[in-house]
PDB file of C-alpha atoms in Angstrom:
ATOM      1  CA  UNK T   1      66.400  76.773 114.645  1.00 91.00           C
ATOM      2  CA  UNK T   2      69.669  77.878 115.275  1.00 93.00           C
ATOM      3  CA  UNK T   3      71.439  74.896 113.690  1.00 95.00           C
ATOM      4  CA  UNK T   4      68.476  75.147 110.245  1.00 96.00           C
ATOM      5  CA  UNK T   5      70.232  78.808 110.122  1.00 97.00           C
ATOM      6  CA  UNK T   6      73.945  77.478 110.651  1.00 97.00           C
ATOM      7  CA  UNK T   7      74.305  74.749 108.405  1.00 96.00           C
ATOM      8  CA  UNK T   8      72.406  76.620 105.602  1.00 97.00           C
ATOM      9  CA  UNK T   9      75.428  79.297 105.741  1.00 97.00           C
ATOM     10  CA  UNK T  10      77.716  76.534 106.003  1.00 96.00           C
ATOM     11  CA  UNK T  11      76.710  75.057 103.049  1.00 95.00           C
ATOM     12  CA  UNK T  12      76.416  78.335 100.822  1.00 96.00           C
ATOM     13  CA  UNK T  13      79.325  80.309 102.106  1.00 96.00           C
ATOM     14  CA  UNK T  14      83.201  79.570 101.132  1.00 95.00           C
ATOM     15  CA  UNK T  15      84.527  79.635 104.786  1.00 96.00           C
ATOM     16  CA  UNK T  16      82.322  77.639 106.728  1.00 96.00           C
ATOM     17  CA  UNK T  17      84.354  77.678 109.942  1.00 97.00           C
ATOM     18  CA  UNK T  18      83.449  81.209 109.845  1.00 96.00           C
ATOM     19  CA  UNK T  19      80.158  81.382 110.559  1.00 97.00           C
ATOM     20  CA  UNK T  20      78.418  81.715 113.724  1.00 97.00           C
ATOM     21  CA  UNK T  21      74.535  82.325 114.807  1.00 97.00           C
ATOM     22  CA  UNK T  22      73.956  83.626 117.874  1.00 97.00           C
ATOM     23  CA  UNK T  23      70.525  83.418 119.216  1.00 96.00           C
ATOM     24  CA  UNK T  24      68.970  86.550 120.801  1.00 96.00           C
ATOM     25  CA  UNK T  25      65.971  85.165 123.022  1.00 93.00           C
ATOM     26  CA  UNK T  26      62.892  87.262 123.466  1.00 90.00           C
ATOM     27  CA  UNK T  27      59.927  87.827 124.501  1.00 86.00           C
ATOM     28  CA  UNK T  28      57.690  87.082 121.388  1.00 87.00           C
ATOM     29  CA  UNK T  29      60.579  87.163 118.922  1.00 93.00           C
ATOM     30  CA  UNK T  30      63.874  85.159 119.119  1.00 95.00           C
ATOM     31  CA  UNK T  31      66.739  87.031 116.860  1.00 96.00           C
ATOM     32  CA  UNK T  32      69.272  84.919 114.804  1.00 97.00           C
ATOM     33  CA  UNK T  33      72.507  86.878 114.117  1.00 97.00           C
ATOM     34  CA  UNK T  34      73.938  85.601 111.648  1.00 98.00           C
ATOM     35  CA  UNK T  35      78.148  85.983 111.195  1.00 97.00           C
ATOM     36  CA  UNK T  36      80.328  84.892 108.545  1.00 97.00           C
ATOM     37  CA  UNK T  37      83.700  85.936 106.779  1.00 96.00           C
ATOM     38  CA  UNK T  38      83.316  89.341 105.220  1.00 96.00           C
ATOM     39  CA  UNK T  39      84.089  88.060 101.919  1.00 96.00           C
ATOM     40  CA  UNK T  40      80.921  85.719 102.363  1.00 96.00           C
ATOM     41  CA  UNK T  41      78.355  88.680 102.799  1.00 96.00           C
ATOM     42  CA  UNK T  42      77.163  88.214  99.130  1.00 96.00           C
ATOM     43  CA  UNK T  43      76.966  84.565  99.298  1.00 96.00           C
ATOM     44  CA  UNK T  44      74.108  84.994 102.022  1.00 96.00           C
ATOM     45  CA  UNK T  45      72.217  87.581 100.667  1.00 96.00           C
ATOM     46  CA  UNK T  46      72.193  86.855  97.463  1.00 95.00           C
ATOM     47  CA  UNK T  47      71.404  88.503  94.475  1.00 89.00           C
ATOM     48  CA  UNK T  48      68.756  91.401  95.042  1.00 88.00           C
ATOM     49  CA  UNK T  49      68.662  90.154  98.356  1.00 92.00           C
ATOM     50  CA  UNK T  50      66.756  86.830  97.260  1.00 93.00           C
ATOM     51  CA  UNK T  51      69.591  84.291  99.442  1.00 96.00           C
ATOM     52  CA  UNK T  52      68.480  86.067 102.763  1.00 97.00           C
ATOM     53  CA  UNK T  53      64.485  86.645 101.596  1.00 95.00           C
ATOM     54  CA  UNK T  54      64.335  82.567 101.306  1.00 96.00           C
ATOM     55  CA  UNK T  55      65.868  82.566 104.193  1.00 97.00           C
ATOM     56  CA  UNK T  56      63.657  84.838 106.124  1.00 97.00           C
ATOM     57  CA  UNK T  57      60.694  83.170 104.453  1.00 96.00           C
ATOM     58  CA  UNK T  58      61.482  79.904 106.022  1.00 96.00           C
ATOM     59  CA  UNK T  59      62.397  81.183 109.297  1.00 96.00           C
ATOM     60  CA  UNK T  60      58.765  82.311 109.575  1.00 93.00           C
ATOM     61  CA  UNK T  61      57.285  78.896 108.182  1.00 93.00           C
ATOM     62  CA  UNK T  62      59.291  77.091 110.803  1.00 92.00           C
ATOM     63  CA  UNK T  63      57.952  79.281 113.856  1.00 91.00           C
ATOM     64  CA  UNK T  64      54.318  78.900 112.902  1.00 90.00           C
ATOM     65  CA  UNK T  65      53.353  75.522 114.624  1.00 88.00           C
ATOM     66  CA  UNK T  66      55.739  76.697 117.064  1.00 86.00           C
ATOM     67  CA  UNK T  67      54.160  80.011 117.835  1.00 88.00           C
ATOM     68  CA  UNK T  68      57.392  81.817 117.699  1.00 90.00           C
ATOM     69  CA  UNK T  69      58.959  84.347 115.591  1.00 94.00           C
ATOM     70  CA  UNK T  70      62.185  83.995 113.700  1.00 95.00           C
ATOM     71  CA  UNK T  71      64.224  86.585 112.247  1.00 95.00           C
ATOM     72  CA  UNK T  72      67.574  87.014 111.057  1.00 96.00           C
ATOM     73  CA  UNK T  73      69.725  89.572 111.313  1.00 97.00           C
ATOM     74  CA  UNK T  74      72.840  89.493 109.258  1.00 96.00           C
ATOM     75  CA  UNK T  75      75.837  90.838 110.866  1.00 92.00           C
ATOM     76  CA  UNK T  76      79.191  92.108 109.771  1.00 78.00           C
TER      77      UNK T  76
ATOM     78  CA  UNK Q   1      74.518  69.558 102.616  1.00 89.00           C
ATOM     79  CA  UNK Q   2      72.823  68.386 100.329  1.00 92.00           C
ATOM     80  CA  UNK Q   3      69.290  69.135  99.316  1.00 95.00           C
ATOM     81  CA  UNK Q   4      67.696  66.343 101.104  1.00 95.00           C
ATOM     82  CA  UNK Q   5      69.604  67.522 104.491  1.00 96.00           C
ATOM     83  CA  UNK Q   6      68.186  71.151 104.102  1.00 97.00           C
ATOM     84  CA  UNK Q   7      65.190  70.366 103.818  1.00 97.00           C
ATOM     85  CA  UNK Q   8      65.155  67.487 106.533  1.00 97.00           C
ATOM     86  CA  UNK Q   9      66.419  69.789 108.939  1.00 96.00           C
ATOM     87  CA  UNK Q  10      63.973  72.147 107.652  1.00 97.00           C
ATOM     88  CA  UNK Q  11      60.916  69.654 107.939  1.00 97.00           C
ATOM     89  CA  UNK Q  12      61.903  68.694 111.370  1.00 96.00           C
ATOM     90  CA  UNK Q  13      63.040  72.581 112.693  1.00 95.00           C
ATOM     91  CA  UNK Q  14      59.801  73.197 112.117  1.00 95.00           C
ATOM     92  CA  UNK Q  15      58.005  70.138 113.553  1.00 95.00           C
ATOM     93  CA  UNK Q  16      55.814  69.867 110.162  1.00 95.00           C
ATOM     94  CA  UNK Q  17      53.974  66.836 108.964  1.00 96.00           C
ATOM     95  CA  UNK Q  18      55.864  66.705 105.680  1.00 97.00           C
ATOM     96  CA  UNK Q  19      57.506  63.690 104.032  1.00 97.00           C
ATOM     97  CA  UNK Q  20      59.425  64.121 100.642  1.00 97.00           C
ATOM     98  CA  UNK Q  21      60.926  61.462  97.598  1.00 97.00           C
ATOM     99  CA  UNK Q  22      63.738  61.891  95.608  1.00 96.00           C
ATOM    100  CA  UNK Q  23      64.352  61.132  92.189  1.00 96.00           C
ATOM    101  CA  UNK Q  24      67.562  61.940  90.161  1.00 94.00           C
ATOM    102  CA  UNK Q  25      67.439  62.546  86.270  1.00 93.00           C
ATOM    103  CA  UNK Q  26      69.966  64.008  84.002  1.00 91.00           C
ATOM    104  CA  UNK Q  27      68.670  67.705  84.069  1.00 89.00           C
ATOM    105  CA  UNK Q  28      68.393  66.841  88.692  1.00 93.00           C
ATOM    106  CA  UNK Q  29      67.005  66.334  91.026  1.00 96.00           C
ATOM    107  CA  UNK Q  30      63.189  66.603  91.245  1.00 97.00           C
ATOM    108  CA  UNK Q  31      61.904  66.565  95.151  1.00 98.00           C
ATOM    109  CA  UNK Q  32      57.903  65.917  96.108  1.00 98.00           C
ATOM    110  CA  UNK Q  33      56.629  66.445  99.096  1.00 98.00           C
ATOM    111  CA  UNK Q  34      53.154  64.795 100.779  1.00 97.00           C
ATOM    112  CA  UNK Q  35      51.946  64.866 104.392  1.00 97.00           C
ATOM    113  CA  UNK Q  36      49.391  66.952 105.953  1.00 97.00           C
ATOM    114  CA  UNK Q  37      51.284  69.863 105.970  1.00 96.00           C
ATOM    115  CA  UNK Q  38      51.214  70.257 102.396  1.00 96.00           C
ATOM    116  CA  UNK Q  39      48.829  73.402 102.341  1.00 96.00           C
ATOM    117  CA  UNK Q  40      51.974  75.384 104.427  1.00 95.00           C
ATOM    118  CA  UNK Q  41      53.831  75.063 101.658  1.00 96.00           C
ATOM    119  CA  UNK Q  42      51.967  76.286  98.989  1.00 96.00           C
ATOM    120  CA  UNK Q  43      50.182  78.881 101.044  1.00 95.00           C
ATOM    121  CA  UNK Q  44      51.009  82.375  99.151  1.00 93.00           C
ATOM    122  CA  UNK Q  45      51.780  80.796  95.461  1.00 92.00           C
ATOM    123  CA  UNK Q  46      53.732  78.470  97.091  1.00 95.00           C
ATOM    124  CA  UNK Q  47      56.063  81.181  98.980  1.00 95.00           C
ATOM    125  CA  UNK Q  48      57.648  78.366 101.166  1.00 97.00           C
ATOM    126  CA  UNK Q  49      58.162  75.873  98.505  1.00 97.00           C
ATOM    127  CA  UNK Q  50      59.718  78.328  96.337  1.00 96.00           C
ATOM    128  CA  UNK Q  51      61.800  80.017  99.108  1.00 96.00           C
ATOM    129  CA  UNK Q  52      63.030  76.268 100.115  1.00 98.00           C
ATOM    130  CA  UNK Q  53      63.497  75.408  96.339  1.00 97.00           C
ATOM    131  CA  UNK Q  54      65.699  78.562  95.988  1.00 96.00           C
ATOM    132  CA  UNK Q  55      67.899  77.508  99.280  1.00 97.00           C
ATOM    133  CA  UNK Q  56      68.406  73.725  97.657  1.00 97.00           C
ATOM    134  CA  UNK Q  57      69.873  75.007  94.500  1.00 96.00           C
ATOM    135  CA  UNK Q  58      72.219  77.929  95.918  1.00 96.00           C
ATOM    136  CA  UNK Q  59      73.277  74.804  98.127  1.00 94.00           C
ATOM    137  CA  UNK Q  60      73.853  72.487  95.223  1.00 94.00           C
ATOM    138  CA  UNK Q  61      74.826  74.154  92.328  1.00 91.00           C
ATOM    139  CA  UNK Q  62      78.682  74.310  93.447  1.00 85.00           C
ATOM    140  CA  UNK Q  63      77.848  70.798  92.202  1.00 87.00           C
ATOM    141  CA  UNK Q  64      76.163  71.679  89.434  1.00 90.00           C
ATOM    142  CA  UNK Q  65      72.935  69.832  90.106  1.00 93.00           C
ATOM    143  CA  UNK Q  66      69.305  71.602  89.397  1.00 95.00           C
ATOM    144  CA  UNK Q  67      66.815  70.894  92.176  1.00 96.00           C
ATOM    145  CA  UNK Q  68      62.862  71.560  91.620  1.00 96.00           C
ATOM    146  CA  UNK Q  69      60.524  70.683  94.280  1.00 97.00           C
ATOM    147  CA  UNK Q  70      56.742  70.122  93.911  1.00 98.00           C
ATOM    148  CA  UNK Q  71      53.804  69.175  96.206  1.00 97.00           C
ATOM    149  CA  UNK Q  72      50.377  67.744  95.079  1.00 96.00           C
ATOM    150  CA  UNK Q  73      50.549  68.742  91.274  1.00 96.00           C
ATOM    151  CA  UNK Q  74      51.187  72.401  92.125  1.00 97.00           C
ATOM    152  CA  UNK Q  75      53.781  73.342  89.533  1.00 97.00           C
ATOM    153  CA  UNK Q  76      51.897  71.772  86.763  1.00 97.00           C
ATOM    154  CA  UNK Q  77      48.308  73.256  87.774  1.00 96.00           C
ATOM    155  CA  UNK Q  78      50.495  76.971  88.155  1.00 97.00           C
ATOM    156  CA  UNK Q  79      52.365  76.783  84.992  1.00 97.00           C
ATOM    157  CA  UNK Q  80      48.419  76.030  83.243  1.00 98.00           C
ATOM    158  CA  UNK Q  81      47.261  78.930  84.816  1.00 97.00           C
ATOM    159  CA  UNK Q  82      50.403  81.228  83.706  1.00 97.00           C
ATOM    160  CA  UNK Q  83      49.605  80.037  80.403  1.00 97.00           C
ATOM    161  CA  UNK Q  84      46.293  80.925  80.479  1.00 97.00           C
ATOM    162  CA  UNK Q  85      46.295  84.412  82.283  1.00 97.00           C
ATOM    163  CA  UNK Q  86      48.834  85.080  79.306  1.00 97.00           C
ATOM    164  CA  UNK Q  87      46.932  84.253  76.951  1.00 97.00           C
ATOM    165  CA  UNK Q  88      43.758  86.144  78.057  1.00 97.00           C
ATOM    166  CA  UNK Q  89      46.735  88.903  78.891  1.00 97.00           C
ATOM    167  CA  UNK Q  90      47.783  89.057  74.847  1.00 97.00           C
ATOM    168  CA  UNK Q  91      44.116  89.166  73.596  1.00 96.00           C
ATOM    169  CA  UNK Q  92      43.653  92.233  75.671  1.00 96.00           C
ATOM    170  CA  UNK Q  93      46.735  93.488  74.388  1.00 97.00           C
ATOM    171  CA  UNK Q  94      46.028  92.912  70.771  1.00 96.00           C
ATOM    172  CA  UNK Q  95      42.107  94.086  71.221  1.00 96.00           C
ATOM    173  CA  UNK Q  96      42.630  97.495  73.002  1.00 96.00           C
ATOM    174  CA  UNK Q  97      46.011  98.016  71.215  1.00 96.00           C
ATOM    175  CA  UNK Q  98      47.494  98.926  74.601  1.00 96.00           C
ATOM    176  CA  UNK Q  99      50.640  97.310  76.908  1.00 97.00           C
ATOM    177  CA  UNK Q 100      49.294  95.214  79.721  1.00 97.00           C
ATOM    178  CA  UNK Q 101      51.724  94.664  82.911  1.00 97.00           C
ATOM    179  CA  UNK Q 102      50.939  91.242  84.229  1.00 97.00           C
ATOM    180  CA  UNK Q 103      51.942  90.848  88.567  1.00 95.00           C
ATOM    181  CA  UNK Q 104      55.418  90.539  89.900  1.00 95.00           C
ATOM    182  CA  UNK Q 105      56.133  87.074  88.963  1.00 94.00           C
ATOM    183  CA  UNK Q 106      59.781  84.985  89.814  1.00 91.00           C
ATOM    184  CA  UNK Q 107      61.862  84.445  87.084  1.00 91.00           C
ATOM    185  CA  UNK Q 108      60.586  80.714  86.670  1.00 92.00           C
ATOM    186  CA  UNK Q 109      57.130  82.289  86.492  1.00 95.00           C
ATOM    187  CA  UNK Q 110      57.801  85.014  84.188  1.00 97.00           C
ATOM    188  CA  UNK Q 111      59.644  82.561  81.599  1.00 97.00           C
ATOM    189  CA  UNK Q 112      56.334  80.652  81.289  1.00 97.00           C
ATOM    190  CA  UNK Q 113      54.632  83.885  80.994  1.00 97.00           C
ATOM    191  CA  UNK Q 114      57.208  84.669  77.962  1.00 97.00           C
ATOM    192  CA  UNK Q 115      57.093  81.152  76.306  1.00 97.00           C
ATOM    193  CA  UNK Q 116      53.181  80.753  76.170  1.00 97.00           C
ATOM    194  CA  UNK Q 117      52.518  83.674  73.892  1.00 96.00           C
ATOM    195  CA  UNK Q 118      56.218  83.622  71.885  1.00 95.00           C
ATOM    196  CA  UNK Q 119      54.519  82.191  68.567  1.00 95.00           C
ATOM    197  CA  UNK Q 120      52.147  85.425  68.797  1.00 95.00           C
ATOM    198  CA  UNK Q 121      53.655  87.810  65.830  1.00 93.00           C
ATOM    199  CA  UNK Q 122      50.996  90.281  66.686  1.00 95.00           C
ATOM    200  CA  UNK Q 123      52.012  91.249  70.206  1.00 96.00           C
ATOM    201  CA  UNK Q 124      56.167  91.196  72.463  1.00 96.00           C
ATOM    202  CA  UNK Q 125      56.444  90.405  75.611  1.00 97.00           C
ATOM    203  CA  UNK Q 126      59.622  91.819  77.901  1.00 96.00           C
ATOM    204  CA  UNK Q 127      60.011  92.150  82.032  1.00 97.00           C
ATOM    205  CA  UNK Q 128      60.628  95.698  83.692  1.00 96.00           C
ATOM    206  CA  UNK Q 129      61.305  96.622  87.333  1.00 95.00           C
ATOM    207  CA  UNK Q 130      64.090  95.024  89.495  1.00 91.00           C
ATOM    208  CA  UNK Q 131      64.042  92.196  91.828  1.00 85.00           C
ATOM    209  CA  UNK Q 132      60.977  91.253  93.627  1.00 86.00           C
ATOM    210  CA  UNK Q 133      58.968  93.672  91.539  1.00 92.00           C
ATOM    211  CA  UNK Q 134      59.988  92.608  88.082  1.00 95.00           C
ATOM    212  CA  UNK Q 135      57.142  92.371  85.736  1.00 97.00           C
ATOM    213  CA  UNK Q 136      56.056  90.907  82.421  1.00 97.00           C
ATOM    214  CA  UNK Q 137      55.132  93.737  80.218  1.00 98.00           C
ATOM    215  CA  UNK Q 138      52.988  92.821  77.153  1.00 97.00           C
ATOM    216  CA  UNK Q 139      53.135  94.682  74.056  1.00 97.00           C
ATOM    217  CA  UNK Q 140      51.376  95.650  71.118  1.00 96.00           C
ATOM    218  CA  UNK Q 141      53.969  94.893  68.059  1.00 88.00           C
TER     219      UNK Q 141
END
């Protein structure tokens, strides 16, 4: 999951080498944080927010036959 | 990345039984999906397929390439039923001389909305709200 999450904000921000996900296991609920250049902020959220919604959206798809939950946190 | 690697990565993230085809055209890339998995994605007026479809083009369109993706006839079958609920929508509208607010729709959704009852001089259509919660708004003229 972590690399879905990395080399989607590879591929939309403008300084891939900086961004980094960092996995935070838990009990129920792993957290992705999700890095990148300050600059890039806007690139994953997107406007209104949609960018990081998608994301979101598929996190939770792709924990469902996996009985996990996904979400992202976006750091700065 | 391209579109096919997202959602590859995607597919198989998520251990789904999902297969998709490609075809290029001059206006893009047009993606369909089959497999037993199908129903995930268009669970919630297709939530998944739309998020995913959303991710593909902020991916591609540094290269200027338009992706739509579609699963068992969905986006036809949707785009007849936005047609219709406008329709039914406008003959309210024009009947009780009164605005009618259709749902939240995307902007996709909401240009259908606008398109299928254009040619109606009787009635305007615009969108209100912000984000998520934008609307079609139907009005007498």
């Amino acid at each position: 999951m972590k690399e879905l999450i990395e080399q989607i904000a590879k591929a939309l921000v403008d300084n891939p080498d900086q961004v980094s996900v960092n996995p935070v296991e838990g009990e129920q609920t792993t957290v992705l944080e999700l890095r990148v250049a300050p600059n890039d902020l806007g690139k994953v959220i997107g406007k209104q927010g949609r960018t990081a919604r998608s994301i979101r959206t598929i996190l939770g798809a792709a924990g469902m036959k996996l009985r996990k939950r996904f979400t992202l946190e976006i750091l700065e | 990345m391209r579109s096919e690697d997202l959602l590859s990565l995607f597919v198989k993230s998520a251990s789904l039984k999902l297969h998709f085809e490609r075809v290029s055209t001059p206006e893009g890339e047009h993606i369909t999906f089959t497999g037993d998995d199908a129903p995930i994605l268009l669970a919630r007026n297709a939530e998944i397929m739309n998020a995913l479809e959303y991710l593909c083009n902020r991916v591609m369109e540094k290269q200027g390439t338009r992706v739509t993706l579609d699963c068992s006839g969905y986006r036809e079958s949707r785009a007849q039923e936005l047609r219709l609920m406008a329709l039914k929508a406008a003959e309210s509208v024009k009947r009780l001389v009164r605005p009618f607010k259709l749902n939240p729709m995307s902007p996709e959704e909401r240009r259908i909305i606008h398109l299928a009852i254009a040619d109606d001089g009787s009635i305007r259509t615009e969108s209100e709200g912000y984000g998520e919660q934008r609307q079609v708004v139907i009005h007498p003229k």
